[in-house]
Amino acid sequence: MSLSIYKQYWLVVFPLTGFLIGKYIDDFESSRMVRFRDKSALYGRVLAPGEKPSWP
């Protein structure tokens, strides 16, 4: 009986762990890209005082 409980437990743990790792990587990448916001040579521009960035 206890072996069956562990099998069901792993069916929840693996997808949840994958989701959390993916979310961490995505959040890290978003925070890394904030440094380059509105600084592109092609699309960059000088923001007016008090103007919000083009993307959050």
Tab-separated table of C-alpha atoms in Angstrom:
chain	number	residue	atom	x	y	z
A	1	MET	CA	0.000	0.000	0.000
A	2	SER	CA	2.743	2.501	0.855
A	3	LEU	CA	4.390	1.926	-2.537
A	4	SER	CA	1.170	3.016	-4.252
A	5	ILE	CA	1.088	6.246	-2.232
A	6	TYR	CA	4.654	7.092	-3.307
A	7	LYS	CA	3.813	6.485	-6.965
A	8	GLN	CA	0.923	8.930	-6.750
A	9	TYR	CA	3.119	11.392	-4.854
A	10	TRP	CA	5.717	11.478	-7.647
A	11	LEU	CA	3.004	12.130	-10.224
A	12	VAL	CA	2.370	15.438	-8.441
A	13	VAL	CA	5.945	16.322	-7.491
A	14	PHE	CA	7.586	16.094	-10.939
A	15	PRO	CA	5.180	18.386	-12.855
A	16	LEU	CA	5.072	20.875	-9.972
A	17	THR	CA	8.869	20.958	-9.751
A	18	GLY	CA	9.141	21.466	-13.511
A	19	PHE	CA	6.647	24.321	-13.365
A	20	LEU	CA	8.487	26.047	-10.515
A	21	ILE	CA	11.879	25.724	-12.208
A	22	GLY	CA	10.429	27.081	-15.457
A	23	LYS	CA	8.808	30.002	-13.657
A	24	TYR	CA	12.083	30.828	-11.898
A	25	ILE	CA	13.999	30.810	-15.194
A	26	ASP	CA	11.336	32.955	-16.893
A	27	ASP	CA	11.312	35.500	-14.055
A	28	PHE	CA	15.118	35.628	-14.051
A	29	GLU	CA	15.189	36.215	-17.818
A	30	SER	CA	12.575	38.972	-17.563
A	31	SER	CA	14.522	40.765	-14.836
A	32	ARG	CA	17.729	40.399	-16.875
A	33	MET	CA	16.112	41.935	-19.953
A	34	VAL	CA	14.921	44.994	-17.978
A	35	ARG	CA	18.473	46.345	-18.280
A	36	PHE	CA	18.058	46.614	-22.062
A	37	ARG	CA	14.629	48.230	-22.011
A	38	ASP	CA	14.336	51.071	-24.560
A	39	LYS	CA	18.064	50.889	-25.372
A	40	SER	CA	17.867	49.093	-28.700
A	41	ALA	CA	19.696	50.795	-31.564
A	42	LEU	CA	16.727	50.140	-33.837
A	43	TYR	CA	13.760	50.777	-31.526
A	44	GLY	CA	15.266	52.713	-28.613
A	45	ARG	CA	14.359	56.282	-27.835
A	46	VAL	CA	14.830	58.822	-25.094
A	47	LEU	CA	11.924	58.804	-22.661
A	48	ALA	CA	10.336	62.039	-21.542
A	49	PRO	CA	10.554	62.850	-17.830
A	50	GLY	CA	7.951	60.811	-15.957
A	51	GLU	CA	7.135	58.627	-18.971
A	52	LYS	CA	6.777	54.919	-18.261
A	53	PRO	CA	8.991	52.387	-20.107
A	54	SER	CA	7.534	50.781	-23.205
A	55	TRP	CA	7.166	47.403	-21.497
A	56	PRO	CA	7.072	46.394	-17.820
